[in-house]
XYZ file of C-alpha atoms in Angstrom:
716
model
C 70.461 45.369 -27.240
C 69.284 42.383 -29.341
C 65.633 41.400 -29.010
C 66.359 37.952 -27.581
C 68.732 39.404 -24.993
C 66.116 42.025 -24.070
C 63.472 39.329 -23.686
C 65.726 37.372 -21.377
C 66.273 40.417 -19.203
C 62.584 41.211 -19.078
C 61.962 37.594 -18.042
C 64.627 37.826 -15.424
C 63.144 41.004 -13.970
C 59.715 39.426 -13.768
C 61.232 36.883 -11.390
C 62.975 39.436 -9.251
C 62.737 38.640 -5.540
C 60.389 40.653 -3.292
C 61.121 40.787 0.469
C 58.630 38.761 2.478
C 58.154 40.052 6.108
C 58.399 37.555 8.952
C 57.731 37.742 12.622
C 60.555 39.462 14.591
C 63.065 37.144 16.184
C 62.031 36.579 19.789
C 65.258 35.009 20.882
C 67.492 38.056 21.289
C 66.766 38.377 24.993
C 67.269 34.694 25.693
C 70.554 32.853 25.651
C 69.819 29.082 25.755
C 72.390 27.075 27.649
C 74.446 24.826 25.367
C 72.992 21.330 25.210
C 76.044 19.870 23.582
C 79.707 20.741 23.090
C 79.214 23.380 20.432
C 80.930 24.918 17.470
C 80.894 28.496 16.219
C 81.826 29.429 12.656
C 81.293 31.725 9.678
C 81.802 35.087 11.497
C 80.938 38.492 10.039
C 81.563 41.618 12.103
C 79.652 44.911 12.278
C 81.431 48.071 11.003
C 82.796 48.910 14.461
C 84.244 45.489 15.064
C 82.542 45.354 18.475
C 79.916 42.781 17.515
C 80.084 39.707 15.295
C 77.320 37.637 13.742
C 78.069 33.945 13.421
C 76.642 30.438 13.100
C 76.496 28.297 16.263
C 75.014 24.892 16.979
C 74.879 25.156 20.765
C 71.148 24.363 20.656
C 71.748 21.397 18.387
C 70.999 23.197 15.105
C 73.204 25.719 13.306
C 71.487 29.062 13.975
C 72.213 32.794 13.677
C 73.788 34.437 16.726
C 75.470 37.703 17.563
C 78.060 38.279 20.245
C 80.592 40.814 21.522
C 84.044 40.218 20.039
C 85.634 41.007 23.413
C 82.869 39.935 25.822
C 80.618 37.072 26.813
C 77.295 38.623 25.818
C 75.583 36.707 23.007
C 72.075 36.607 21.525
C 70.147 34.066 19.443
C 68.875 36.134 16.521
C 66.715 33.594 14.700
C 65.199 30.749 16.742
C 63.682 28.927 13.746
C 64.897 25.327 13.335
C 66.087 25.757 9.707
C 69.895 25.409 9.604
C 71.885 28.554 8.727
C 74.713 28.254 6.238
C 76.086 31.767 5.493
C 76.165 35.123 7.306
C 77.058 38.664 6.250
C 76.718 41.931 8.243
C 76.066 44.993 6.083
C 78.824 47.631 5.872
C 76.491 50.274 7.366
C 75.586 47.987 10.275
C 71.815 48.131 9.686
C 71.190 44.559 8.532
C 72.497 41.016 8.841
C 71.918 38.816 5.828
C 72.009 35.034 6.128
C 71.199 31.893 4.153
C 69.033 29.148 5.586
C 68.214 25.610 4.405
C 64.487 24.964 5.039
C 63.963 21.466 6.394
C 67.675 20.821 6.176
C 67.436 20.353 2.424
C 69.418 21.679 -0.500
C 67.094 24.517 -1.595
C 68.203 27.570 0.347
C 66.804 31.055 0.847
C 68.285 34.389 1.909
C 66.873 36.308 4.870
C 67.740 39.677 6.480
C 67.213 40.816 10.061
C 68.058 43.885 12.066
C 70.844 43.422 14.674
C 68.221 43.709 17.436
C 66.095 40.897 15.968
C 63.408 43.091 14.344
C 62.496 43.423 10.656
C 63.162 39.803 9.817
C 62.238 38.987 6.206
C 62.922 36.602 3.361
C 64.861 38.460 0.689
C 65.103 35.707 -1.966
C 64.226 32.082 -2.424
C 60.705 32.195 -1.031
C 59.109 30.780 -4.226
C 58.512 27.050 -4.328
C 61.167 25.156 -6.251
C 63.630 28.098 -6.308
C 66.893 28.360 -4.435
C 68.862 31.459 -3.438
C 72.187 32.267 -1.877
C 74.152 35.249 -0.718
C 76.440 37.536 -2.656
C 78.180 40.654 -1.403
C 76.801 43.907 -0.006
C 77.196 47.149 -1.906
C 79.906 49.341 -0.326
C 77.336 51.649 1.326
C 75.216 48.737 2.657
C 72.097 49.871 0.779
C 71.635 46.571 -1.074
C 72.702 42.942 -0.802
C 73.434 40.741 -3.822
C 71.494 37.497 -4.126
C 71.466 34.820 -6.741
C 68.247 32.973 -7.498
C 68.224 29.576 -9.229
C 64.951 29.001 -11.045
C 64.244 25.383 -11.976
C 63.523 24.336 -15.563
C 60.125 22.901 -16.573
C 59.616 19.481 -14.964
C 59.694 17.700 -18.310
C 62.643 18.137 -20.643
C 65.708 17.245 -18.583
C 64.872 13.796 -17.393
C 63.391 12.860 -20.775
C 66.508 14.150 -22.520
C 68.714 12.000 -20.343
C 66.699 8.914 -21.245
C 66.575 9.613 -24.961
C 69.852 10.631 -26.637
C 69.046 13.772 -28.613
C 71.120 16.072 -30.711
C 72.186 18.757 -28.218
C 71.204 22.336 -28.854
C 74.526 24.112 -28.945
C 72.767 27.444 -28.644
C 71.440 26.729 -25.166
C 73.177 23.702 -23.634
C 76.068 25.030 -21.599
C 76.794 21.443 -20.590
C 78.081 20.561 -24.104
C 81.623 19.298 -23.767
C 84.155 19.570 -26.584
C 86.308 16.635 -27.647
C 89.023 17.780 -25.256
C 86.702 18.226 -22.253
C 89.120 16.374 -19.985
C 91.903 18.850 -20.660
C 92.669 22.284 -19.205
C 94.790 25.156 -20.405
C 97.884 26.480 -18.684
C 100.759 24.434 -17.232
C 98.565 21.821 -15.536
C 99.550 18.309 -16.558
C 97.510 15.191 -15.988
C 99.342 12.840 -13.673
C 99.622 9.143 -14.528
C 99.600 7.419 -17.864
C 97.072 7.922 -20.603
C 94.369 5.388 -21.322
C 94.101 3.843 -17.852
C 90.892 1.786 -17.916
C 90.110 3.004 -21.384
C 86.436 2.842 -22.408
C 84.343 4.181 -25.261
C 84.900 5.052 -28.881
C 88.324 5.798 -30.320
C 87.225 6.175 -33.944
C 87.047 9.924 -34.189
C 83.659 10.074 -32.469
C 83.098 11.612 -29.023
C 86.228 11.392 -26.880
C 85.319 9.537 -23.667
C 88.498 10.552 -21.893
C 91.983 9.812 -23.094
C 94.097 10.905 -20.169
C 95.028 14.424 -21.102
C 95.392 17.324 -18.662
C 92.130 18.375 -16.900
C 90.020 19.366 -13.606
C 87.096 19.026 -11.044
C 83.507 19.755 -10.602
C 81.435 16.859 -9.581
C 78.581 14.899 -8.544
C 77.861 16.339 -5.261
C 78.497 20.031 -4.811
C 79.770 20.565 -1.243
C 81.451 23.010 1.024
C 81.170 26.799 1.068
C 79.404 27.014 -2.307
C 76.230 25.083 -1.482
C 73.844 24.990 -4.429
C 75.930 27.763 -5.959
C 74.330 27.887 -9.363
C 72.030 26.499 -11.975
C 72.088 23.857 -14.636
C 72.023 23.546 -18.347
C 69.416 21.274 -19.684
C 71.997 18.632 -20.502
C 71.414 16.764 -23.709
C 69.470 19.615 -25.225
C 66.697 19.870 -22.615
C 65.295 23.176 -21.413
C 67.966 25.009 -19.405
C 67.272 26.546 -16.058
C 68.190 30.088 -15.296
C 70.356 31.947 -12.796
C 69.727 35.612 -12.032
C 71.639 37.835 -9.641
C 70.185 40.984 -8.180
C 71.002 43.807 -5.805
C 68.104 43.875 -3.316
C 67.227 46.564 -0.801
C 66.263 44.555 2.347
C 63.839 47.241 3.425
C 61.882 46.819 0.194
C 61.870 50.540 -0.572
C 64.070 50.278 -3.643
C 63.426 47.963 -6.586
C 65.773 45.017 -7.198
C 68.517 45.762 -9.704
C 69.544 43.018 -12.123
C 73.308 42.416 -12.124
C 73.645 39.219 -14.161
C 71.439 36.614 -15.840
C 72.464 33.376 -17.515
C 70.715 30.261 -18.754
C 72.483 26.981 -18.184
C 75.155 28.432 -15.874
C 76.724 26.217 -13.223
C 77.389 29.060 -10.812
C 76.752 32.761 -10.560
C 77.770 34.713 -7.489
C 78.305 38.448 -7.107
C 81.544 38.805 -5.124
C 81.974 42.618 -5.143
C 80.483 45.818 -6.455
C 82.851 48.735 -7.105
C 82.823 51.873 -4.984
C 80.908 53.816 -7.630
C 78.608 50.896 -8.529
C 79.632 50.852 -12.183
C 81.112 47.392 -12.165
C 80.373 44.117 -10.422
C 82.742 41.176 -9.916
C 80.895 37.931 -10.701
C 82.148 34.388 -10.303
C 80.625 31.898 -12.739
C 81.249 28.525 -14.343
C 81.393 24.871 -13.294
C 83.967 23.650 -10.800
C 87.351 23.352 -12.428
C 86.450 26.036 -14.939
C 85.559 28.975 -12.719
C 85.793 32.501 -14.184
C 85.987 35.952 -12.649
C 83.893 38.298 -14.791
C 83.859 42.073 -14.608
C 80.284 43.166 -15.541
C 79.285 46.715 -16.398
C 76.105 47.155 -14.349
C 74.558 49.764 -16.660
C 73.967 47.299 -19.479
C 75.246 43.939 -18.074
C 77.979 43.649 -20.648
C 81.086 41.604 -19.861
C 84.249 43.753 -19.765
C 86.869 41.250 -18.559
C 87.090 37.502 -17.964
C 89.875 35.704 -16.030
C 90.198 32.144 -14.836
C 90.068 31.563 -11.069
C 90.447 28.549 -8.851
C 87.852 26.526 -6.995
C 87.301 26.665 -3.244
C 86.094 29.690 -1.348
C 83.675 31.705 -3.512
C 84.895 35.113 -2.297
C 87.507 35.476 -4.988
C 88.489 39.134 -4.883
C 87.721 42.855 -4.643
C 87.971 46.078 -6.641
C 90.390 48.761 -5.433
C 88.830 51.996 -4.216
C 89.423 53.721 -7.574
C 88.214 50.722 -9.557
C 91.377 50.483 -11.648
C 92.746 47.316 -9.983
C 91.050 44.008 -9.335
C 92.637 41.954 -6.594
C 91.998 38.290 -7.312
C 92.669 34.873 -5.776
C 93.415 32.907 -8.890
C 95.250 29.911 -10.342
C 95.206 31.469 -13.823
C 97.904 29.583 -15.760
C 99.344 28.309 -12.475
C 99.480 25.086 -10.466
C 98.631 26.883 -7.193
C 96.363 29.845 -6.518
C 98.079 33.185 -5.783
C 97.086 36.787 -5.206
C 97.036 38.514 -8.587
C 96.388 42.126 -9.526
C 94.501 42.786 -12.769
C 94.847 46.280 -14.105
C 91.565 47.640 -15.558
C 90.908 50.496 -17.933
C 88.259 53.108 -17.463
C 85.646 50.810 -19.010
C 86.568 47.724 -16.910
C 88.668 46.152 -19.619
C 91.635 43.981 -18.684
C 94.974 45.683 -19.316
C 97.437 43.309 -17.622
C 98.023 40.826 -14.826
C 100.765 40.769 -12.172
C 101.556 38.502 -9.216
C 101.269 40.202 -5.854
C 101.865 37.210 -3.525
C 102.570 33.531 -4.198
C 104.043 30.515 -2.467
C 105.694 27.565 -4.114
C 103.656 24.405 -3.510
C 100.874 26.188 -1.566
C 97.412 27.505 -2.531
C 96.113 30.890 -1.504
C 92.979 29.576 0.107
C 91.240 32.606 1.688
C 91.430 36.270 0.903
C 89.961 39.162 2.866
C 90.458 42.961 2.825
C 90.415 45.848 5.215
C 87.558 48.311 4.660
C 89.837 50.802 2.886
C 91.134 48.038 0.603
C 94.783 48.819 1.460
C 95.541 45.689 3.512
C 94.779 42.059 2.717
C 94.745 38.970 4.928
C 95.995 35.871 3.134
C 95.440 32.268 4.324
C 97.775 29.797 2.657
C 97.087 26.059 2.514
C 100.373 24.419 3.409
C 99.908 20.628 3.066
C 96.512 20.869 4.759
C 97.368 23.319 7.550
C 96.894 27.134 7.394
C 99.560 29.812 7.474
C 98.120 33.283 7.867
C 99.693 36.658 7.008
C 98.698 40.279 6.362
C 99.976 42.209 3.394
C 100.020 45.934 2.556
C 98.689 46.488 -0.932
C 99.867 50.078 -1.063
C 103.532 49.667 0.067
C 106.396 47.335 -0.625
C 106.428 46.061 2.977
C 106.954 42.322 3.470
C 103.968 40.250 4.592
C 103.504 39.950 8.373
C 102.980 36.450 9.741
C 100.025 36.065 12.084
C 100.403 33.291 14.725
C 97.509 30.842 14.867
C 96.179 28.944 17.902
C 95.198 25.853 15.863
C 95.839 24.196 12.538
C 93.195 25.490 10.144
C 91.468 28.811 9.391
C 88.124 28.406 7.577
C 87.099 32.046 7.290
C 88.510 35.549 7.651
C 86.381 38.663 8.117
C 87.318 42.241 8.879
C 86.364 43.601 12.318
C 86.491 47.370 12.522
C 89.011 49.617 10.834
C 91.984 47.206 11.124
C 91.020 44.117 13.129
C 89.844 40.716 11.939
C 87.780 37.824 13.180
C 88.842 34.276 12.288
C 86.927 31.007 12.183
C 89.450 28.482 13.508
C 89.432 24.667 13.628
C 91.985 22.168 14.793
C 92.577 18.553 15.703
C 92.116 19.333 19.423
C 88.997 21.497 19.406
C 85.584 22.251 17.963
C 85.283 25.127 15.486
C 85.448 28.532 17.147
C 85.848 32.240 16.479
C 88.952 34.225 17.363
C 89.288 37.989 17.485
C 92.487 39.553 16.211
C 92.661 43.254 17.232
C 95.215 45.478 15.518
C 98.743 44.813 16.714
C 97.739 42.150 19.251
C 97.632 38.362 19.305
C 94.334 36.722 18.430
C 92.125 35.634 21.336
C 89.265 33.096 21.548
C 85.888 34.791 21.906
C 84.396 33.843 25.311
C 81.297 32.342 23.694
C 83.335 29.898 21.594
C 83.918 26.554 23.284
C 87.198 25.965 25.079
C 89.708 23.446 23.774
C 89.193 21.220 26.784
C 85.472 21.132 26.023
C 85.903 19.440 22.663
C 84.948 16.070 24.124
C 83.857 14.841 27.531
C 86.709 14.223 30.020
C 88.545 10.960 29.871
C 89.564 10.543 26.255
C 91.179 13.531 24.544
C 91.124 14.004 20.772
C 93.819 12.339 18.762
C 96.325 14.499 16.898
C 96.867 12.923 13.435
C 100.177 12.385 11.634
C 100.628 13.116 7.910
C 101.301 10.268 5.472
C 102.367 10.394 1.791
C 101.373 7.106 0.086
C 102.588 6.466 -3.478
C 100.095 5.127 -6.011
C 100.893 2.201 -8.286
C 101.603 4.599 -11.183
C 104.011 6.677 -9.076
C 101.691 9.530 -8.177
C 102.246 10.847 -4.614
C 99.081 11.012 -2.492
C 98.442 12.608 0.883
C 96.446 12.075 4.054
C 96.299 11.928 7.864
C 96.498 8.854 10.092
C 94.728 8.663 13.467
C 95.955 6.016 15.944
C 93.397 4.670 18.420
C 94.418 5.652 22.000
C 96.185 3.006 24.052
C 97.140 0.786 21.148
C 100.603 -0.718 21.104
C 102.604 1.136 18.452
C 103.959 -2.072 16.998
C 100.640 -3.887 16.717
C 98.635 -3.605 13.472
C 95.146 -2.293 14.093
C 91.738 -2.647 12.499
C 91.536 0.416 10.296
C 88.841 2.466 8.515
C 89.881 4.205 5.320
C 87.707 7.377 5.292
C 87.257 9.196 1.980
C 86.273 12.884 1.822
C 83.758 14.421 -0.625
C 84.143 16.726 -3.540
C 86.049 15.032 -5.043
C 88.124 18.211 -4.813
C 87.786 18.671 -1.083
C 90.919 18.021 1.047
C 91.440 16.168 4.252
C 92.416 18.686 6.964
C 93.779 18.136 10.470
C 90.613 19.221 12.276
C 88.583 17.538 14.967
C 85.956 15.171 13.535
C 83.457 13.678 15.991
C 83.045 10.682 13.688
C 86.754 9.894 13.830
C 86.636 10.346 17.613
C 83.803 7.828 17.816
C 85.660 5.261 15.677
C 88.903 5.727 17.603
C 87.001 5.176 20.828
C 85.951 1.777 19.512
C 89.593 0.767 19.045
C 89.633 1.420 15.275
C 92.373 3.415 13.567
C 91.356 5.898 10.864
C 93.328 6.811 7.722
C 91.875 9.788 5.844
C 93.666 10.084 2.462
C 93.680 12.562 -0.353
C 93.357 10.522 -3.523
C 93.866 12.135 -6.927
C 91.150 14.706 -7.570
C 91.667 16.300 -4.155
C 92.603 19.943 -3.724
C 95.617 21.309 -1.876
C 98.237 19.471 -3.993
C 98.230 21.520 -7.169
C 95.921 21.845 -10.138
C 97.363 18.828 -11.946
C 96.538 16.659 -8.976
C 92.954 17.917 -8.922
C 92.669 17.271 -12.647
C 94.139 13.816 -12.514
C 90.820 11.990 -12.015
C 89.081 13.431 -15.043
C 87.565 11.060 -17.585
C 89.109 7.635 -17.393
C 91.446 8.965 -14.699
C 88.631 8.111 -12.229
C 89.627 4.454 -12.535
C 93.060 5.410 -11.161
C 91.369 7.320 -8.313
C 89.525 4.126 -7.365
C 92.876 2.253 -7.416
C 94.295 5.000 -5.201
C 91.974 3.843 -2.380
C 93.430 0.347 -2.610
C 96.973 1.709 -2.750
C 96.327 3.809 0.399
C 95.109 0.667 2.166
C 98.239 -1.162 1.049
C 100.432 1.656 2.284
C 99.139 1.534 5.899
C 99.343 -2.240 5.865
C 102.927 -2.348 4.636
C 103.867 0.347 7.130
C 102.692 -1.986 9.897
C 99.909 0.355 11.028
C 96.824 -1.549 9.818
C 95.776 -5.209 9.986
C 95.205 -6.413 6.389
C 92.418 -8.765 7.559
C 90.465 -5.989 9.238
C 90.152 -3.100 6.809
C 86.990 -1.125 6.079
C 86.190 1.756 3.724
C 83.850 4.620 4.365
C 83.091 8.040 2.863
C 80.526 10.743 2.300
C 79.166 12.197 -0.928
C 81.855 11.619 -3.547
C 83.561 9.615 -0.831
C 80.402 7.532 -0.622
C 80.681 6.870 -4.362
C 84.360 5.896 -3.916
C 83.382 3.603 -1.045
C 80.932 1.652 -3.224
C 83.354 1.693 -6.151
C 86.197 0.352 -4.002
C 84.023 -2.462 -2.688
C 83.212 -3.697 -6.228
C 86.578 -2.978 -7.863
C 88.647 -4.367 -4.975
C 86.230 -6.849 -3.336
C 89.010 -8.848 -1.677
C 90.472 -5.887 0.196
C 87.811 -4.661 2.623
C 85.728 -6.480 5.164
C 82.847 -3.952 5.052
C 81.902 -0.455 3.940
C 79.702 2.487 4.964
C 78.615 4.687 2.070
C 77.123 8.075 3.013
C 75.100 10.100 0.452
C 77.046 8.456 -2.385
C 76.226 7.924 -6.054
C 75.815 4.287 -7.053
C 74.825 4.800 -10.732
C 75.954 7.917 -12.536
C 73.082 7.712 -15.047
C 70.375 7.741 -12.389
C 72.360 10.389 -10.440
C 72.323 12.715 -13.474
C 68.608 12.077 -13.987
C 67.692 12.865 -10.382
C 70.073 15.536 -9.137
C 69.645 19.273 -9.093
C 70.253 20.953 -12.488
C 73.238 22.961 -11.210
C 74.813 19.768 -9.816
C 74.393 18.057 -13.208
C 76.058 20.974 -14.924
C 79.173 20.745 -12.770
C 79.143 16.995 -12.799
C 79.282 16.874 -16.589
C 82.571 18.787 -16.464
C 83.927 16.297 -13.898
C 82.663 12.884 -14.989
C 81.470 13.359 -18.550
C 78.272 14.168 -20.441
C 75.320 11.980 -19.448
C 74.419 11.256 -23.057
C 77.568 11.379 -25.161
C 79.774 9.871 -22.425
C 77.107 7.415 -21.350
C 79.356 4.378 -21.768
C 82.168 5.885 -19.670
C 79.670 6.775 -16.888
C 78.176 3.308 -16.999
C 81.661 1.779 -16.655
C 82.450 4.055 -13.677
C 79.182 3.240 -11.843
C 79.341 0.847 -8.897
C 75.966 -0.616 -9.890
C 77.494 -1.854 -13.187
C 79.768 -4.162 -11.082
C 77.492 -4.912 -8.170
C 77.870 -8.660 -8.811
C 81.432 -8.222 -7.503
C 80.238 -7.037 -4.106
C 81.280 -9.569 -1.401
C 80.893 -7.787 1.962
C 78.231 -6.200 4.180
C 77.236 -2.616 3.342
C 75.662 0.140 5.362
C 74.236 3.121 3.417
C 73.296 6.401 5.107
C 71.323 9.232 3.462
C 69.450 12.423 4.338
C 65.760 12.183 3.384
C 65.721 15.627 1.714
C 68.970 15.175 -0.245
C 68.327 16.577 -3.730
C 72.076 16.788 -4.442
C 72.531 13.032 -4.450
C 68.999 11.647 -4.216
C 68.383 8.881 -1.608
C 67.540 6.474 -4.436
C 71.290 6.148 -5.082
C 71.702 4.420 -1.707
C 68.407 2.521 -1.922
C 69.244 0.796 -5.196
C 72.707 -0.291 -3.985
C 71.293 -1.734 -0.759
C 68.502 -3.474 -2.656
C 70.984 -5.018 -5.055
C 73.196 -6.217 -2.213
C 70.280 -7.841 -0.462
C 69.155 -9.553 -3.696
C 72.613 -11.114 -3.791
C 72.275 -12.433 -0.251
C 74.569 -9.903 1.412
C 73.880 -8.101 4.700
C 72.936 -4.587 3.787
C 71.106 -1.859 5.638
C 70.094 1.777 5.034
C 69.839 4.509 7.629
C 67.710 7.473 6.510
C 68.139 10.668 8.595
C 64.999 12.748 8.904
C 65.027 16.517 8.270
C 68.488 16.306 6.645
C 69.722 16.942 3.135
C 73.165 16.293 1.695
C 74.810 17.726 4.806
C 73.918 16.411 8.260
C 73.455 19.573 10.306
C 71.371 18.621 13.349
C 73.228 17.429 16.454
C 70.865 14.554 17.220
C 71.115 13.232 13.677
C 74.874 13.610 13.558
C 75.111 11.663 16.791
C 72.831 8.910 15.516
C 74.837 8.695 12.284
C 78.267 8.389 13.858
C 77.088 5.847 16.503
C 75.347 3.755 13.844
C 78.459 3.851 11.652
C 80.779 2.975 14.560
C 78.497 0.130 15.678
C 78.581 -1.268 12.154
C 82.330 -1.029 11.871
C 82.905 -2.518 15.286
C 80.586 -5.426 14.479
C 82.288 -6.289 11.210
C 85.935 -5.507 12.135
C 85.900 -7.276 15.480
C 88.283 -10.123 16.261
């Protein structure tokens, strides 16, 4: 092993996590009564399938619970107020690992606890400034994989962003080649080249020319969380990601599985039966890779491209000669692929096991013996679930679903599964699917009729397919306020999701319910850059394609107006995270269209965003928007602050005080600029929240404040 590589490994081991004991959980004997209509999600069952660990917000904060799959008995396993984000029960049943977000912020840590509430301890992420998240368990349950993100020195990065410097190609993973806005395979960028062209065209750095490409982006959301580290963009000192196998009891020493400087993500997804190989997912969004690592010397044996979305991308077969993988390798839509491996983990060939035209394989789970897989397909935003034998030629078996969307699948016992289910008529809940029987709601999940107080049931949305000005077909869901005359145009809020590669799904959203109750319609579109419509659609907002994504918002508004659904004089725009950025961008690029806007945790200036965000966010963002130094002019042109003089309407900004993903200063500077121009502008800061609003009281405050603002400015 080369000396520099050996030094890096020694440095990584010096930072290996050590379990930190905590007081035992006192809540296992007490079952607090639900204070609000609650949700249950992220289930993980014990080896017998009799008990399941899950996240529930019945006390107002997402916390760790356990419950019988076929009974009403439940226990609060960790009563601390820090929100829980991930859960995983060990294969031997001895431990439950989970990720928490201290103070509601973006720096997370991994804990383990015994199923009876004893032995609680921090496994990784206890050090100040670090962040950790869960990987898989080893097959025997003796160790859990964790990834630790160690921050770079506090100098370097910010200074490098202010002073253009020659990037160090040896260390700066964030370096983007001239064709950074392109991707390999059959993906084709939608729309014409050169839309809103900015930057040099003289053979210097390419600031985006409209070739094929993909996502990553400002805010990192969804299942990944702060799933990685950053690069020291512009030649600054890179931070480091290290992944270990950790014995929760602290008896065995941590085992290093992977270490990278300047990586955007690094998650251990599986360890083979004999422990010789690990499956690691790495890379920025839009350029994810599945890597087979030989654990003895940490050498890479195989690399395959995989899609974004759920981080649990695959599993080794029992004999280690096949890697089952959820991947969009050289495809428009993700499918189940089988990669044949040689004795040393090398890639021999690739075959398609299951695919669907026009639909992504979204979730993938396996029975304990690895012979059966559960496949969740994203069909225009809704889920279709099936099971598939991996050892026979039997056709897939369709699994009926009680509601529209499955958000997680976990095995429960030898052949059963537990499902996290959401829908337009209910709060998230957990369903148990025993072998050969229909799935049933667990008694401790809320009932459909409890989604909202009696008197005003949730609205079931209808799908729409707007067409953008350049001919690209968009998607989305329209919610009609109850009691409104079908032929009468309504005041309407265009709500924009985050990501940008998230997707609008037909699930119950309390914010939409609040807006609908004020007599406001809601249209929630998928503009270009969203997932669920093929890789080319996700890639279509790269580089200068983002100008077209901003125009998509205006085209969606025009669509609902021309269809007679929305009143053109009473339109508003609202969104969270990347949707917050799009909200501010829409208000300054199309100032005549909207009467007001509500921007939630959005970026207002891409330069200050890069300077202030987490390193791992900056790494992914560079692959989505452009490099903060070499593509500086493009980023300036895409920033709402560069056009703030065009703002004409009142603006409400909302932000979590501990948001290190998109720092609160992004909202503050936009509100300050609006006020300086004589416009009504306010900012709501939510205490003890980060980029996600997880506490029930804060979520309630947010949606009521937003609805009050909309009602005030869209009234007759």
